[in-house]
Coordinates of C-alpha atoms and ligand atoms in Angstrom, one line a residue:
M1 CA 15.1 -66.3 -35.9
K2 CA 12.9 -68.5 -38.1
D3 CA 10.3 -66.9 -40.3
E4 CA 6.6 -67.5 -39.8
K5 CA 5.9 -70.7 -41.7
M6 CA 3.6 -73.7 -42.1
L7 CA 4.3 -76.9 -40.3
P8 CA 5.7 -79.0 -43.2
D9 CA 3.0 -81.2 -44.9
E10 CA 4.9 -84.4 -44.1
Q11 CA 5.0 -83.3 -40.5
Q12 CA 1.2 -82.8 -40.5
M13 CA 0.7 -86.2 -41.9
K14 CA 3.1 -87.8 -39.5
T15 CA 1.5 -86.1 -36.4
G16 CA -2.1 -86.0 -37.6
V17 CA -2.2 -82.5 -36.1
S18 CA -3.1 -79.8 -38.6
R19 CA -1.7 -76.3 -38.5
R20 CA -5.3 -75.2 -37.7
D21 CA -5.4 -77.4 -34.6
F22 CA -1.9 -76.3 -33.7
L23 CA -2.9 -72.6 -33.8
K24 CA -6.3 -73.4 -32.1
A25 CA -4.3 -74.8 -29.1
F26 CA -2.9 -71.3 -28.5
T27 CA -6.3 -69.6 -28.5
G28 CA -7.6 -71.6 -25.5
T29 CA -11.2 -71.6 -26.8
A30 CA -13.5 -74.2 -25.3
A31 CA -13.7 -76.0 -28.6
G32 CA -9.9 -75.9 -29.2
I33 CA -7.5 -78.6 -28.1
G34 CA -5.6 -77.7 -24.9
I35 CA -1.9 -76.7 -24.9
S36 CA -0.9 -79.9 -23.2
Q37 CA -2.6 -81.9 -26.0
M38 CA -0.1 -80.5 -28.4
F39 CA 2.3 -82.8 -26.9
N40 CA 0.9 -86.1 -28.1
P41 CA 3.7 -88.5 -28.9
A42 CA 3.6 -87.9 -32.7
L43 CA 3.9 -84.2 -32.4
V44 CA 6.6 -84.5 -29.8
S45 CA 8.7 -86.5 -32.2
A46 CA 8.2 -84.0 -35.0
L47 CA 9.1 -81.0 -32.7
Q48 CA 12.1 -82.9 -31.3
E49 CA 13.6 -83.1 -34.8
E50 CA 12.9 -79.4 -35.4
L51 CA 14.2 -78.2 -32.1
K52 CA 17.3 -80.3 -31.5
N53 CA 19.6 -77.3 -32.3
H54 CA 17.6 -74.8 -30.3
P55 CA 18.3 -75.3 -26.6
V56 CA 16.7 -73.2 -23.8
L57 CA 18.5 -71.8 -20.8
W58 CA 16.4 -70.6 -17.9
I59 CA 17.9 -68.3 -15.3
Q60 CA 16.2 -67.0 -12.1
G61 CA 16.8 -63.6 -10.4
Q62 CA 14.6 -61.7 -8.0
G63 CA 11.3 -63.5 -7.9
C64 CA 9.4 -66.1 -5.8
T65 CA 9.9 -69.0 -8.2
G66 CA 6.1 -69.0 -8.6
C67 CA 6.6 -68.7 -12.4
S68 CA 8.4 -72.1 -12.4
V69 CA 5.9 -73.6 -10.0
S70 CA 3.1 -72.5 -12.3
L71 CA 4.7 -74.1 -15.3
L72 CA 5.5 -77.3 -13.4
N73 CA 1.9 -77.6 -12.2
S74 CA 0.7 -77.5 -15.8
V75 CA 0.8 -80.5 -17.9
E76 CA 1.7 -83.3 -15.6
P77 CA 2.5 -86.1 -16.3
T78 CA 4.1 -84.9 -19.6
I79 CA 5.9 -81.9 -18.2
A80 CA 9.3 -83.7 -18.1
K81 CA 8.9 -84.7 -21.7
V82 CA 8.0 -81.1 -22.7
L83 CA 10.9 -79.5 -20.9
L84 CA 13.6 -82.0 -21.5
D85 CA 12.7 -83.6 -24.8
V86 CA 10.6 -81.1 -26.7
I87 CA 11.9 -77.8 -25.4
S88 CA 15.4 -79.0 -24.7
L89 CA 15.7 -77.1 -21.4
Q90 CA 19.4 -77.4 -20.6
F91 CA 19.7 -75.2 -17.5
H92 CA 17.0 -74.5 -14.8
P93 CA 18.2 -73.8 -11.3
T94 CA 15.1 -75.4 -9.6
V95 CA 14.7 -78.6 -11.6
M96 CA 18.0 -79.6 -13.1
A97 CA 19.9 -82.5 -11.5
S98 CA 23.4 -81.0 -11.8
E99 CA 24.6 -78.2 -9.5
G100 CA 27.5 -75.9 -8.7
N101 CA 30.5 -75.5 -11.1
T102 CA 29.4 -78.3 -13.3
A103 CA 26.0 -76.8 -14.0
M104 CA 27.4 -73.3 -14.6
E105 CA 30.1 -74.6 -16.9
N106 CA 27.5 -76.5 -18.9
C107 CA 25.3 -73.5 -19.1
Y108 CA 28.1 -71.3 -20.5
E109 CA 29.3 -74.1 -22.9
I110 CA 25.8 -74.4 -24.4
A111 CA 25.6 -70.6 -24.7
M112 CA 28.8 -70.5 -26.7
K113 CA 28.1 -73.6 -28.8
Y114 CA 24.6 -72.3 -29.8
K115 CA 25.5 -68.6 -29.9
G116 CA 22.7 -66.7 -31.6
K117 CA 20.5 -69.8 -31.7
F118 CA 19.5 -70.7 -28.1
S119 CA 16.7 -69.0 -26.2
L120 CA 17.2 -67.5 -22.8
V121 CA 14.3 -67.5 -20.3
V122 CA 14.6 -64.9 -17.5
E123 CA 12.5 -65.4 -14.4
G124 CA 12.5 -62.7 -11.8
A125 CA 13.7 -59.1 -11.9
I126 CA 17.4 -58.2 -12.2
P127 CA 18.7 -56.5 -9.0
T128 CA 21.2 -53.9 -10.3
A129 CA 22.2 -52.1 -7.0
A130 CA 25.3 -53.0 -5.0
D131 CA 27.0 -54.2 -8.2
G132 CA 24.5 -57.0 -8.6
K133 CA 25.5 -58.6 -5.3
Y134 CA 21.9 -58.9 -4.1
C135 CA 21.5 -61.9 -6.3
I136 CA 24.4 -64.3 -6.9
C137 CA 23.3 -67.1 -9.2
G138 CA 26.3 -69.4 -8.9
E139 CA 30.0 -69.8 -8.8
M140 CA 32.6 -70.9 -11.4
H141 CA 36.1 -72.2 -10.7
R142 CA 38.9 -70.8 -12.8
K143 CA 42.7 -71.4 -12.2
G144 CA 42.1 -72.0 -8.5
M145 CA 39.9 -68.9 -8.2
T146 CA 36.1 -68.8 -7.5
I147 CA 34.2 -66.4 -9.6
E148 CA 30.7 -65.3 -8.5
K149 CA 28.2 -64.9 -11.2
T150 CA 25.5 -62.4 -10.4
M151 CA 22.1 -62.1 -12.1
V152 CA 23.5 -59.0 -13.7
D153 CA 26.4 -61.0 -15.1
M154 CA 24.3 -63.8 -16.4
T155 CA 21.6 -61.6 -17.9
K156 CA 24.3 -59.5 -19.7
E157 CA 26.4 -62.4 -20.9
L158 CA 23.7 -64.9 -21.8
G159 CA 21.3 -62.3 -22.9
S160 CA 23.7 -60.9 -25.5
A161 CA 24.7 -64.4 -26.8
A162 CA 21.0 -65.6 -27.1
G163 CA 18.9 -65.5 -30.3
S164 CA 15.9 -64.5 -28.3
V165 CA 14.9 -63.9 -24.7
I166 CA 11.6 -64.6 -22.9
A167 CA 10.9 -62.6 -19.8
V168 CA 8.7 -64.9 -17.8
G169 CA 6.6 -63.3 -15.1
T170 CA 5.8 -59.7 -14.3
C171 CA 9.0 -59.3 -12.4
A172 CA 11.2 -60.1 -15.4
A173 CA 8.8 -58.4 -17.9
Y174 CA 8.2 -55.1 -16.0
G175 CA 10.0 -55.2 -12.6
G176 CA 6.9 -56.4 -10.8
I177 CA 6.9 -56.8 -7.0
P178 CA 10.7 -56.4 -6.5
A179 CA 10.6 -53.1 -8.4
A180 CA 7.6 -51.8 -6.3
E181 CA 7.9 -48.7 -4.1
G182 CA 11.1 -48.9 -2.0
N183 CA 13.1 -51.1 -4.4
V184 CA 16.3 -51.1 -2.4
T185 CA 17.8 -53.7 -4.7
G186 CA 17.5 -51.6 -7.9
A187 CA 15.3 -54.3 -9.4
T188 CA 14.7 -53.8 -13.1
S189 CA 13.0 -55.6 -16.0
V190 CA 14.8 -57.4 -18.8
M191 CA 13.9 -54.8 -21.5
D192 CA 15.1 -51.9 -19.3
F193 CA 18.3 -53.8 -18.4
F194 CA 19.0 -54.5 -22.1
K195 CA 18.4 -50.8 -22.9
Q196 CA 20.9 -49.8 -20.2
Y197 CA 23.6 -52.1 -21.6
G198 CA 22.7 -51.7 -25.3
I199 CA 21.8 -55.3 -25.8
K200 CA 19.8 -55.8 -29.0
T201 CA 18.5 -59.4 -28.5
P202 CA 14.7 -59.5 -29.1
V203 CA 12.6 -59.9 -25.9
I204 CA 9.1 -61.4 -25.5
N205 CA 7.3 -60.4 -22.3
L206 CA 5.2 -63.0 -20.6
P207 CA 3.8 -61.2 -17.6
G208 CA 1.5 -62.6 -14.9
C209 CA 2.3 -63.0 -11.2
P210 CA 2.6 -65.9 -11.9
P211 CA 2.0 -66.3 -15.7
H212 CA -0.4 -69.0 -16.8
P213 CA 1.4 -72.2 -17.8
D214 CA -0.2 -72.2 -21.2
W215 CA 1.2 -68.7 -21.8
I216 CA 4.7 -70.0 -21.1
V217 CA 4.5 -73.4 -23.0
G218 CA 2.5 -71.9 -25.9
S219 CA 4.9 -68.9 -26.3
V220 CA 8.1 -71.1 -26.1
V221 CA 6.7 -73.5 -28.7
H222 CA 5.6 -70.7 -31.0
L223 CA 9.0 -69.1 -30.7
L224 CA 10.9 -72.2 -31.4
T225 CA 8.7 -73.5 -34.3
K226 CA 7.3 -70.4 -35.9
G227 CA 9.3 -67.4 -34.6
I228 CA 8.4 -64.5 -32.4
P229 CA 4.6 -64.2 -32.0
E230 CA 2.9 -60.8 -32.7
L231 CA 3.5 -58.6 -29.7
D232 CA 1.5 -55.6 -28.3
D233 CA 2.9 -52.3 -27.1
A234 CA 4.0 -53.8 -23.8
G235 CA 5.9 -56.6 -25.6
R236 CA 3.3 -59.3 -24.9
P237 CA 2.0 -61.9 -27.4
N238 CA -1.4 -60.8 -28.7
L239 CA -2.3 -64.5 -28.7
F240 CA -2.7 -64.5 -25.0
F241 CA -2.9 -60.8 -24.0
G242 CA -4.9 -59.3 -26.8
E243 CA -8.3 -59.3 -25.1
N244 CA -9.7 -57.0 -22.4
I245 CA -10.8 -58.9 -19.2
H246 CA -13.8 -56.6 -18.5
D247 CA -15.2 -56.7 -22.0
N248 CA -15.3 -60.5 -21.9
C249 CA -16.1 -61.0 -18.3
P250 CA -19.2 -63.2 -17.6
R251 CA -20.2 -60.5 -15.1
V252 CA -20.2 -57.6 -17.6
D253 CA -24.0 -57.7 -18.0
A254 CA -24.3 -57.2 -14.2
Y255 CA -21.9 -54.2 -14.6
D256 CA -24.0 -52.8 -17.4
E257 CA -27.1 -53.0 -15.2
G258 CA -25.3 -51.5 -12.2
E259 CA -25.6 -54.7 -10.1
M260 CA -22.5 -54.9 -7.8
S261 CA -21.4 -57.8 -5.7
A262 CA -22.0 -57.2 -2.0
S263 CA -19.0 -59.3 -1.0
L264 CA -16.4 -61.7 -2.5
S265 CA -18.7 -64.6 -1.6
D266 CA -21.6 -63.1 -3.5
P267 CA -22.0 -65.3 -6.6
K268 CA -23.8 -62.5 -8.5
G269 CA -22.9 -59.0 -9.6
C270 CA -19.9 -57.2 -10.8
R271 CA -16.8 -56.9 -8.6
M272 CA -15.7 -53.4 -9.5
D273 CA -16.7 -51.9 -6.1
L274 CA -14.6 -54.6 -4.5
G275 CA -11.5 -53.5 -6.4
C276 CA -11.7 -55.4 -9.7
K277 CA -9.2 -53.9 -12.2
G278 CA -10.6 -55.8 -15.2
P279 CA -11.3 -52.8 -17.3
D280 CA -7.6 -51.9 -17.4
V281 CA -6.3 -55.4 -17.9
Y282 CA -5.6 -57.4 -21.1
A283 CA -5.3 -61.2 -20.8
D284 CA -7.3 -64.3 -21.7
C285 CA -7.9 -65.6 -18.1
Y286 CA -11.6 -65.2 -18.4
K287 CA -11.7 -68.1 -21.0
R288 CA -8.5 -70.0 -20.3
K289 CA -9.1 -70.1 -16.5
W290 CA -6.6 -71.4 -14.0
N291 CA -5.9 -74.6 -12.0
S292 CA -6.5 -76.8 -15.0
G293 CA -9.6 -74.9 -16.1
M294 CA -11.2 -75.0 -12.6
N295 CA -11.7 -71.2 -11.9
W296 CA -10.2 -67.8 -12.3
C297 CA -9.6 -64.8 -10.1
V298 CA -13.0 -63.1 -10.7
D299 CA -14.9 -66.2 -9.7
N300 CA -13.7 -66.0 -6.1
A301 CA -12.0 -62.6 -5.7
V302 CA -11.1 -59.8 -8.2
C303 CA -8.7 -59.2 -11.0
I304 CA -5.7 -57.3 -9.5
G305 CA -4.1 -56.6 -12.9
C306 CA -1.1 -58.8 -12.4
V307 CA -0.2 -58.8 -16.1
E308 CA 0.0 -55.0 -16.5
P309 CA 3.2 -53.0 -16.5
G310 CA 2.2 -50.9 -13.5
F311 CA 1.6 -53.9 -11.2
P312 CA 1.6 -53.8 -8.2
D313 CA 1.9 -50.1 -7.4
G314 CA -0.4 -48.9 -10.2
M315 CA -3.1 -51.4 -9.2
S316 CA -3.0 -50.7 -5.4
P317 CA -4.9 -50.8 -3.2
F318 CA -6.3 -54.1 -4.6
Y319 CA -9.6 -53.8 -2.6
E320 CA -10.6 -50.4 -3.9
P321 CA -12.0 -49.4 -7.3
M322 CA -9.6 -47.4 -9.6
Ligands
LIG401 FE1 7.6 -62.6 -10.0 FE2 8.3 -65.3 -10.7 FE3 5.3 -63.0 -9.3 FE4 6.6 -64.9 -8.3 O1 9.7 -66.1 -9.9 S1 6.0 -62.8 -11.4 S2 7.0 -62.7 -7.8 S3 4.4 -65.1 -8.8 O2 7.1 -66.1 -9.6 O3 9.0 -63.7 -10.7
LIG402 FE1 -15.4 -56.0 -15.2 FE2 -14.4 -57.0 -13.0 FE3 -17.0 -56.4 -13.1 FE4 -16.0 -58.5 -14.5 S1 -16.1 -58.3 -12.3 S2 -17.4 -57.0 -15.2 S3 -14.0 -57.7 -15.1 S4 -15.2 -54.9 -13.3
LIG403 FE1 -3.8 -61.7 -13.2 FE2 -6.3 -60.6 -13.5 FE3 -5.6 -62.9 -14.9 FE4 -6.0 -62.9 -12.2 S1 -7.5 -62.4 -13.7 S2 -4.3 -63.9 -13.3 S3 -5.1 -60.9 -11.6 S4 -4.7 -60.8 -15.1

């Protein structure tokens, strides 16, 4: 893993983007440049040079693919450039053109060639029951035999060969919905899975059901260019998960004055009586907002705490105060 370091001076000159602007992009302040603006053509070419030996492999287990959809909705029309040219995404079951044995062989070849250097993104929980058979990711052909690769196999094999792992979405980070009460598949998070198998590769958790696209792109770029960002006790980057929703909510004055919203369509008041979990939740949704900055959960509903380790059981029922 690379140490924290300055973007090289010549790179700053070449791109016209200072380190200050680069870091500002991660904070999501209204005055800062947006994450997608980091990918101006000059910065793209500088990052390409730095990242050509750092491919990313993305695997999917037990989730709804919402994490990928959230990412793909983000920075159109430059998302293809971000994923393929900047981030060097070499394997992604939803968006890659290749399939079957060819795709699987390519994935494992890259993992061997860049052992200890590539980053693995895990989306979805890992179903460990029934010998992993609840989630078969692909097949490989060997000497006339067909070998099934389960999510358990791929997380174990690729996870131990990777230089770093990003657990994208609450399912991968903490188990999420698949690991909620019932959990017949034995769904588990990346960190718990690694503990079980003694895998020591560092893990960054990027929760959210789904996670904000800026959290994904920003964390991947930070990891690849400047190393692992500072993490909190739940393994999340402080850059995105360091602030309390309630303390920063535009409705907190109403809360202090005891003015509660009468219904979800009430434009005024605090949503606590309607089930808002903001006081127990740490994320920057209140300022980053969603849907290209259009709105966020508390505008039209409540915060259900989708980024927290106890989600969803610990936050249920969503319509009642804690
Ligand atoms: Fe989980 Fe991803 Fe929730 Fe879905 O695949 S974080 S169910 S929005 O999208 O894993
Ligand atoms: Fe806190 Fe939610 Fe009320 Fe906002 S709406 S002040 S986050 S309880
Ligand atoms: Fe999740 Fe709450 Fe942010 Fe909505 S406001 S995305 S529920 S953390």
